Short mmCIF file of C-alpha atoms in Angstrom, two decimals:
data_model
loop_
_atom_site.label_atom_id
_atom_site.label_comp_id
_atom_site.label_asym_id
_atom_site.label_seq_id
_atom_site.Cartn_x
_atom_site.Cartn_y
_atom_site.Cartn_z
CA MET A 240 -15.92 -27.10 14.63
CA LEU A 241 -17.96 -23.45 14.38
CA VAL A 242 -17.59 -22.17 11.39
CA ILE A 243 -18.85 -18.31 11.64
CA GLY A 244 -19.56 -15.40 8.33
CA CYS A 245 -19.07 -12.32 10.24
CA ASP A 246 -20.17 -8.70 8.06
CA TYR A 247 -17.90 -6.50 10.17
CA HIS A 248 -19.22 -2.75 10.93
CA PRO A 249 -17.52 0.14 12.57
CA SER A 250 -20.21 -0.24 15.58
CA VAL A 251 -21.46 -4.07 15.03
CA GLN A 252 -20.98 -7.20 13.11
CA HIS A 253 -23.72 -9.16 12.58
CA ILE A 254 -22.81 -12.77 12.00
CA ALA A 255 -23.42 -16.54 10.46
CA TRP A 256 -22.43 -19.92 12.05
CA MET A 257 -22.59 -23.72 11.33
CA ASP A 258 -21.15 -26.54 13.85
CA THR A 259 -19.50 -28.56 12.27
CA GLU A 260 -20.52 -31.56 13.45
CA THR A 261 -24.08 -31.27 14.39
CA GLY A 262 -25.13 -29.65 11.55
CA GLU A 263 -26.49 -26.35 13.77
CA CYS A 264 -26.56 -23.25 11.63
CA SER A 265 -28.42 -19.97 12.73
CA GLU A 266 -27.47 -16.14 12.94
CA LYS A 267 -27.13 -13.67 14.95
CA GLN A 268 -26.34 -9.39 15.34
CA LEU A 269 -23.70 -8.22 17.45
CA ARG A 270 -22.80 -5.22 19.04
CA HIS A 271 -18.76 -3.66 19.41
CA SER A 272 -20.00 -0.44 22.25
CA ASP A 273 -21.61 -2.48 25.66
CA GLY A 274 -19.36 -5.57 24.57
CA GLU A 275 -21.09 -7.95 23.50
CA ALA A 276 -19.55 -9.07 20.09
CA GLU A 277 -16.72 -9.07 23.17
CA LYS A 278 -18.35 -11.66 25.45
CA PHE A 279 -19.74 -13.75 22.75
CA TYR A 280 -16.19 -14.75 22.21
CA ARG A 281 -14.96 -15.40 25.09
CA ASP A 282 -17.88 -17.44 26.20
CA LEU A 283 -17.01 -19.80 22.72
CA LYS A 284 -13.72 -20.08 24.02
CA ALA A 285 -15.16 -20.75 27.69
CA LYS A 286 -16.80 -23.37 26.38
CA GLY A 287 -13.58 -25.35 24.70
CA VAL A 288 -15.12 -24.64 21.26
CA GLU A 289 -12.87 -24.38 18.11
CA VAL A 290 -13.81 -21.76 16.37
CA ARG A 291 -12.97 -20.71 11.94
CA VAL A 292 -14.38 -16.41 11.26
CA GLY A 293 -14.45 -15.15 8.60
CA ILE A 294 -14.46 -11.47 7.36
CA GLU A 295 -14.25 -9.48 4.32
CA ALA A 296 -10.70 -7.14 4.53
CA THR A 297 -11.59 -4.00 6.13
CA GLY A 298 -10.35 -1.12 8.69
CA HIS A 299 -10.88 -0.72 11.84
CA ALA A 300 -11.08 -3.87 12.93
CA ARG A 301 -7.73 -4.23 14.87
CA TRP A 302 -9.57 -5.02 17.94
CA PHE A 303 -11.76 -7.92 16.31
CA GLU A 304 -8.24 -9.16 14.99
CA HIS A 305 -6.37 -8.76 18.30
CA LEU A 306 -9.05 -10.48 20.02
CA LEU A 307 -9.12 -13.34 17.75
CA ALA A 308 -5.40 -14.13 18.26
CA GLU A 309 -5.34 -13.79 22.03
CA LEU A 310 -8.50 -15.26 22.00
CA LYS A 311 -6.30 -18.41 20.05
CA PHE A 312 -9.51 -18.53 16.94
CA GLU A 313 -7.93 -19.13 13.84
CA LEU A 314 -8.88 -15.54 11.14
CA TRP A 315 -9.40 -16.00 7.61
CA VAL A 316 -9.73 -11.83 6.09
CA GLY A 317 -11.15 -12.06 2.56
CA ASP A 318 -10.77 -9.99 -0.64
CA PRO A 319 -14.05 -7.72 -0.90
CA ALA A 320 -14.16 -7.55 -4.62
CA GLN A 321 -14.02 -11.10 -5.02
CA ILE A 322 -16.74 -11.73 -2.16
CA LYS A 323 -18.70 -9.31 -4.11
CA ALA A 324 -18.39 -10.80 -7.71
CA ALA A 325 -19.60 -14.64 -6.40
CA ARG A 326 -22.87 -12.93 -4.71
CA VAL A 327 -25.80 -13.57 -7.68
CA ARG A 328 -28.98 -12.11 -6.26
CA LYS A 329 -28.79 -8.56 -6.25
CA GLN A 330 -30.86 -8.36 -2.75
CA LYS A 331 -27.90 -7.20 -0.29
CA ASN A 332 -28.41 -6.39 3.42
CA ASP A 333 -25.72 -7.29 6.67
CA ARG A 334 -27.97 -11.33 7.45
CA GLN A 335 -27.18 -11.89 3.20
CA ASP A 336 -24.06 -10.95 3.79
CA ALA A 337 -22.58 -13.00 6.57
CA GLU A 338 -24.98 -16.08 4.70
CA HIS A 339 -22.56 -15.43 1.94
CA ILE A 340 -19.46 -15.60 3.60
CA LEU A 341 -20.67 -18.79 5.48
CA LYS A 342 -21.81 -19.97 2.31
CA LEU A 343 -17.68 -19.57 0.61
CA MET A 344 -15.95 -21.01 3.60
CA MET A 345 -17.62 -24.35 4.00
CA GLU A 346 -17.74 -23.84 0.26
CA ASP A 347 -14.17 -23.84 0.47
CA ARG A 348 -14.17 -21.21 -2.54
CA PHE A 349 -13.63 -18.10 0.39
CA PRO A 350 -10.30 -15.68 -1.78
CA ARG A 351 -8.14 -15.46 1.28
CA VAL A 352 -6.12 -12.60 0.95
CA TRP A 353 -2.05 -12.23 2.77
CA VAL A 354 -2.43 -10.30 5.71
CA PRO A 355 0.49 -8.57 7.50
CA GLY A 356 1.96 -9.20 11.33
CA ALA A 357 1.96 -6.72 13.58
CA GLU A 358 5.43 -5.71 13.11
CA ASN A 359 4.98 -5.22 9.74
CA ARG A 360 1.63 -3.01 9.57
CA ASP A 361 3.56 -1.35 13.05
CA LEU A 362 6.69 0.28 11.06
CA ARG A 363 3.76 0.39 8.09
CA GLN A 364 2.10 3.39 10.24
CA LEU A 365 5.31 4.78 10.42
CA LEU A 366 5.94 4.65 7.06
CA TRP A 367 1.86 7.32 6.89
CA HIS A 368 2.55 9.10 9.46
CA ARG A 369 5.28 10.79 7.97
CA HIS A 370 3.92 10.77 4.31
CA ARG A 371 0.73 12.45 6.18
CA LEU A 372 3.15 14.78 7.32
CA VAL A 373 5.29 15.43 4.49
CA GLN A 374 1.30 16.10 2.83
CA MET A 375 -0.07 18.63 5.50
CA ARG A 376 3.54 20.93 5.86
CA THR A 377 3.50 21.19 2.12
CA ARG A 378 0.23 22.64 1.51
CA ILE A 379 1.40 25.20 4.56
CA MET A 380 4.23 26.34 2.24
CA ASN A 381 1.67 26.10 -0.46
CA GLN A 382 -0.03 28.70 1.11
CA LEU A 383 3.30 30.41 2.31
CA GLN A 384 3.93 31.22 -1.33
CA ALA A 385 0.72 31.83 -2.04
CA VAL A 386 1.85 34.48 0.36
CA ALA A 387 4.49 35.45 -0.24
CA MET A 388 2.67 36.49 -4.66
CA ASN A 389 0.52 38.17 -3.59
CA GLU A 390 3.04 40.99 -2.13
CA GLY A 391 4.86 40.23 -5.78
CA VAL A 392 7.90 38.47 -4.51
CA ARG A 393 7.61 34.28 -6.12
CA GLY A 394 11.23 32.84 -4.59
CA LYS A 395 9.81 29.39 -5.13
CA LYS A 396 12.77 26.94 -3.57
CA GLY A 397 14.53 31.04 -1.85
CA LEU A 398 11.37 31.37 -0.18
CA TRP A 399 12.39 28.82 1.83
CA SER A 400 15.96 29.73 3.33
CA GLN A 401 16.77 32.48 5.82
CA SER A 402 16.70 35.50 3.31
CA GLY A 403 13.40 34.69 2.47
CA ARG A 404 12.00 33.40 6.04
CA LYS A 405 12.89 37.04 6.79
CA GLN A 406 11.77 38.86 3.48
CA LEU A 407 8.38 36.82 4.67
CA GLU A 408 7.62 37.95 8.00
CA SER A 409 8.56 41.86 6.72
CA PHE A 410 6.13 41.40 4.44
CA GLN A 411 2.74 44.54 5.64
CA LEU A 412 -0.72 42.47 5.60
CA ALA A 413 -4.28 43.50 6.89
CA PRO A 414 -3.66 41.88 10.51
CA TRP A 415 -5.90 39.31 9.22
CA ALA A 416 -2.88 38.03 6.86
CA THR A 417 -1.21 38.53 9.35
CA ARG A 418 -2.04 36.05 12.08
CA ARG A 419 -2.48 33.58 8.64
CA ARG A 420 1.15 34.07 7.93
CA GLN A 421 2.29 33.45 11.73
CA ASP A 422 0.11 30.97 12.59
CA LEU A 423 1.72 29.23 9.10
CA LEU A 424 5.08 29.07 9.98
CA GLN A 425 4.45 28.46 13.27
CA LEU A 426 2.62 24.96 12.16
CA LEU A 427 5.90 24.82 9.23
CA ASP A 428 8.83 25.15 12.07
CA GLN A 429 7.14 22.08 14.47
CA LEU A 430 6.31 20.03 11.21
CA THR A 431 9.39 19.97 10.47
CA PRO A 432 11.33 18.61 13.04
CA SER A 433 8.81 15.71 13.42
CA ILE A 434 9.30 15.25 10.20
CA ALA A 435 13.58 14.37 10.30
CA GLU A 436 13.03 12.70 13.52
CA LEU A 437 10.60 10.08 11.29
CA THR A 438 12.91 10.20 8.18
CA THR A 439 15.94 9.19 10.97
CA ALA A 440 13.01 6.66 12.41
CA ILE A 441 13.17 5.18 8.93
CA GLU A 442 16.77 4.80 7.60
CA GLN A 443 17.39 3.31 10.80
CA GLN A 444 14.47 0.73 9.91
CA ALA A 445 16.27 0.08 6.25
CA GLU A 446 19.91 0.20 7.92
CA GLN A 447 18.40 -3.31 9.78
CA SER A 448 16.76 -5.04 6.49
CA PRO A 449 19.15 -6.55 4.33
CA ASP A 450 16.71 -6.55 1.53
CA ALA A 451 16.02 -2.98 1.75
CA GLN A 452 19.16 -2.42 1.34
CA ARG A 453 19.41 -3.79 -1.55
CA LEU A 454 16.81 -2.27 -3.58
CA MET A 455 19.24 0.94 -2.32
CA THR A 456 20.89 0.32 -4.52
CA HIS A 457 19.15 1.26 -7.97
CA PRO A 458 19.34 4.38 -9.06
CA GLY A 459 16.66 6.70 -7.10
CA VAL A 460 15.57 4.26 -4.43
CA GLY A 461 16.54 5.44 -1.17
CA PRO A 462 15.28 4.36 2.34
CA ILE A 463 12.14 5.05 2.17
CA THR A 464 11.19 4.01 -0.92
CA ALA A 465 12.75 0.67 -0.44
CA LEU A 466 11.48 0.02 3.11
CA ALA A 467 7.73 0.64 2.48
CA TYR A 468 8.62 -2.47 -1.53
CA VAL A 469 9.91 -4.36 1.49
CA LEU A 470 7.16 -4.01 3.83
CA ILE A 471 4.15 -3.72 1.32
CA ILE A 472 4.78 -6.45 -0.92
CA GLY A 473 6.30 -8.59 2.06
CA SER A 474 7.89 -11.86 -0.21
CA PRO A 475 8.76 -12.20 -3.63
CA GLY A 476 7.49 -16.00 -3.60
CA ARG A 477 4.23 -14.15 -3.24
CA PHE A 478 4.25 -13.29 -7.03
CA GLY A 479 4.79 -16.12 -10.31
CA CYS A 480 6.72 -13.05 -12.35
CA GLY A 481 6.19 -9.08 -12.41
CA LYS A 482 3.90 -8.40 -14.74
CA GLN A 483 2.27 -9.50 -11.57
CA ILE A 484 3.65 -6.75 -9.51
CA GLY A 485 2.69 -4.42 -12.17
CA SER A 486 -1.18 -5.61 -11.51
CA TYR A 487 -1.00 -5.67 -8.06
CA LEU A 488 0.59 -2.25 -7.28
CA GLY A 489 -2.31 -0.62 -9.55
CA LEU A 490 -0.37 0.68 -12.38
CA ILE A 491 -1.38 -1.58 -15.49
CA PRO A 492 -4.06 -0.11 -17.29
CA CYS A 493 -7.80 -1.07 -16.97
CA GLU A 494 -9.50 -2.63 -19.63
CA ASP A 495 -12.31 -3.03 -21.41
CA SER A 496 -11.78 -5.48 -24.13
CA SER A 497 -14.23 -7.98 -26.26
CA ALA A 498 -14.36 -10.06 -29.83
CA GLY A 499 -10.83 -9.10 -30.87
CA ARG A 500 -11.23 -5.31 -30.57
CA GLN A 501 -8.80 -4.19 -26.89
CA ARG A 502 -10.33 -0.83 -25.09
CA LEU A 503 -7.61 0.30 -22.65
CA GLY A 504 -7.80 2.83 -19.61
CA HIS A 505 -6.35 4.76 -17.44
CA ILE A 506 -3.90 2.73 -14.39
CA SER A 507 -6.77 1.18 -12.68
CA LYS A 508 -5.44 2.41 -9.45
CA GLN A 509 -5.88 -1.21 -7.10
CA GLY A 510 -3.50 -1.34 -4.61
CA ASN A 511 -1.66 0.35 -2.25
CA THR A 512 -1.48 4.23 -2.55
CA LEU A 513 2.08 4.35 -0.41
CA LEU A 514 4.03 2.74 -2.12
CA ARG A 515 2.54 3.97 -5.90
CA PHE A 516 2.94 7.58 -5.37
CA LEU A 517 6.81 6.32 -3.98
CA LEU A 518 7.19 4.40 -7.06
CA VAL A 519 6.48 7.57 -9.34
CA GLU A 520 8.75 9.49 -7.31
CA ALA A 521 11.31 7.82 -7.48
CA ALA A 522 10.85 6.26 -10.84
CA GLN A 523 11.02 10.95 -11.82
CA ALA A 524 14.67 10.91 -9.24
CA ALA A 525 16.16 7.84 -11.28
CA VAL A 526 14.96 9.50 -14.53
CA ARG A 527 17.75 12.77 -13.80
CA GLY A 528 19.34 10.41 -12.09
CA ASP A 529 20.58 7.92 -14.09
CA ALA A 530 21.36 8.38 -18.18
CA ASP A 531 19.46 5.16 -19.70
CA TRP A 532 16.67 5.31 -18.39
CA ARG A 533 16.90 9.58 -18.64
CA ARG A 534 16.86 7.87 -22.56
CA GLN A 535 14.03 5.29 -21.65
CA PHE A 536 12.06 7.92 -20.15
CA LEU A 537 12.49 10.57 -23.07
CA HIS A 538 11.65 8.14 -26.05
CA LEU A 539 8.71 7.22 -23.94
CA ALA A 540 7.72 11.01 -23.55
CA MET A 541 7.79 11.67 -27.21
CA ARG A 542 5.51 8.54 -27.85
CA ARG A 543 3.44 9.62 -26.12
CA GLU A 544 3.07 11.88 -23.50
CA HIS A 545 4.77 13.10 -20.26
CA LYS A 546 2.84 11.19 -17.38
CA ILE A 547 2.19 7.91 -18.90
CA ALA A 548 6.37 8.35 -19.52
CA LYS A 549 6.18 9.08 -15.85
CA VAL A 550 3.65 5.65 -15.16
CA ALA A 551 5.54 3.25 -16.92
CA MET A 552 9.17 4.20 -15.50
CA ALA A 553 6.85 3.64 -11.91
CA ARG A 554 6.35 0.76 -13.15
CA LYS A 555 9.48 -0.22 -14.73
CA LEU A 556 11.99 0.18 -11.74
CA ALA A 557 8.37 -1.91 -9.83
CA VAL A 558 9.61 -4.94 -11.61
CA ARG A 559 13.00 -4.49 -11.61
CA LEU A 560 12.94 -4.41 -7.74
CA TYR A 561 11.08 -7.64 -8.01
CA TRP A 562 13.60 -9.31 -9.91
CA MET A 563 16.70 -8.23 -6.94
CA TRP A 564 15.11 -8.85 -4.80
CA ARG A 565 13.78 -12.08 -6.04
CA LYS A 566 16.80 -12.66 -7.22
CA GLY A 567 18.56 -11.69 -3.96
CA TRP A 568 20.98 -9.08 -7.07
CA ASP A 569 21.98 -6.10 -6.86
CA TYR A 570 22.08 -3.04 -9.22
CA GLN A 571 25.00 -4.15 -11.46
CA GLN A 572 24.04 -7.64 -10.93
CA LEU A 573 20.35 -6.87 -12.44
CA LEU A 574 22.41 -4.77 -15.51
CA GLN A 575 24.37 -7.54 -16.00
CA PHE A 576 22.38 -10.54 -16.46
CA GLY A 577 19.07 -9.18 -16.81
CA SER A 578 16.00 -8.74 -15.33
CA GLN A 579 15.67 -12.73 -15.08
CA GLY A 580 19.04 -13.99 -15.40
CA ARG A 581 18.32 -14.70 -18.96
CA LYS A 582 21.58 -13.67 -20.15
CA LEU A 583 22.97 -15.43 -16.83
CA LEU A 584 21.32 -18.95 -18.81
CA PHE A 585 21.62 -18.08 -21.92
CA SER A 586 25.92 -18.12 -21.37
CA HIS A 587 25.57 -21.24 -18.81
CA SER A 588 23.44 -22.95 -21.84
CA VAL A 589 26.07 -21.95 -24.69
CA GLY A 590 28.74 -23.48 -21.75
CA THR A 591 26.77 -26.81 -21.30
CA THR A 592 26.11 -26.93 -25.58
CA ASP A 593 30.45 -26.51 -25.45
CA SER A 594 31.05 -28.65 -23.11
CA THR A 595 29.64 -30.96 -24.77
CA ARG A 596 30.44 -31.01 -28.16
#
């Protein structure tokens, strides 16, 4: 087998390889634009060589992953932070990075990460596309609100009603300000139907997912949050407990403790940005619509502050969704048995004791 450590960049990759049968090893730089990298791997396939390639998790590598899948080469994707932490020397260049990855692979210390399938990635593109369009629309709406406020009108949500739209269009503005208002309104009219179409597509995908449907029984969780949770978490079996979910999503505080002194900072944010944002939004919706969630939120907000309470509720929601998914429960079953089935296990043990007596 030929084991290849690859330091991947969008335009070039530096590889270091070792033949496990002969012990032969070497290194080389391969360009992408002229097809040199693709020719190298296809030549290996033509020779009938069994190949295993290791790279750090990175963006802009989809074509490379598709190429290796087509050639039926084994691809290992590693955690960049753990790979960097395993480096001892302070010297760093592409050749040394490739040799470092190869060394970790040969010593069975390569920190592999879970890689979602092709369908999962494509559905994530749907979620990201809608999210970015919503962000664009929000910026446009904020600019139009600023135009109205400069004319002495603070319409808030009423600005987007038919009467508010007519009032916005009736302002007598300078020529370039008029052009700006016209362009912003045109962009808003283009984005709104596109976002609605993408929202409908997400709802249809959520209806086809039993797991997403189960998570949607929780207050505040809609099809977008439920589908994103299912796609990004992948499988509840990847995690041993709910605390690992909070860590995976970057919803736990940074910590720098030593010698019995604990130092906690802001949340780590070492996780998926989109899902973390959706969980915060869903937690706020749950606080508005559920009395128990509102009571817990107000208690936290009084003890700490509003922002910390929002993040804490988002972490609580992430853990609850994890246990609902793992146990196969809807929201009512979660309330009946507790987050980890403790009440169910307790009642079962009590029944066993009574029967023994």
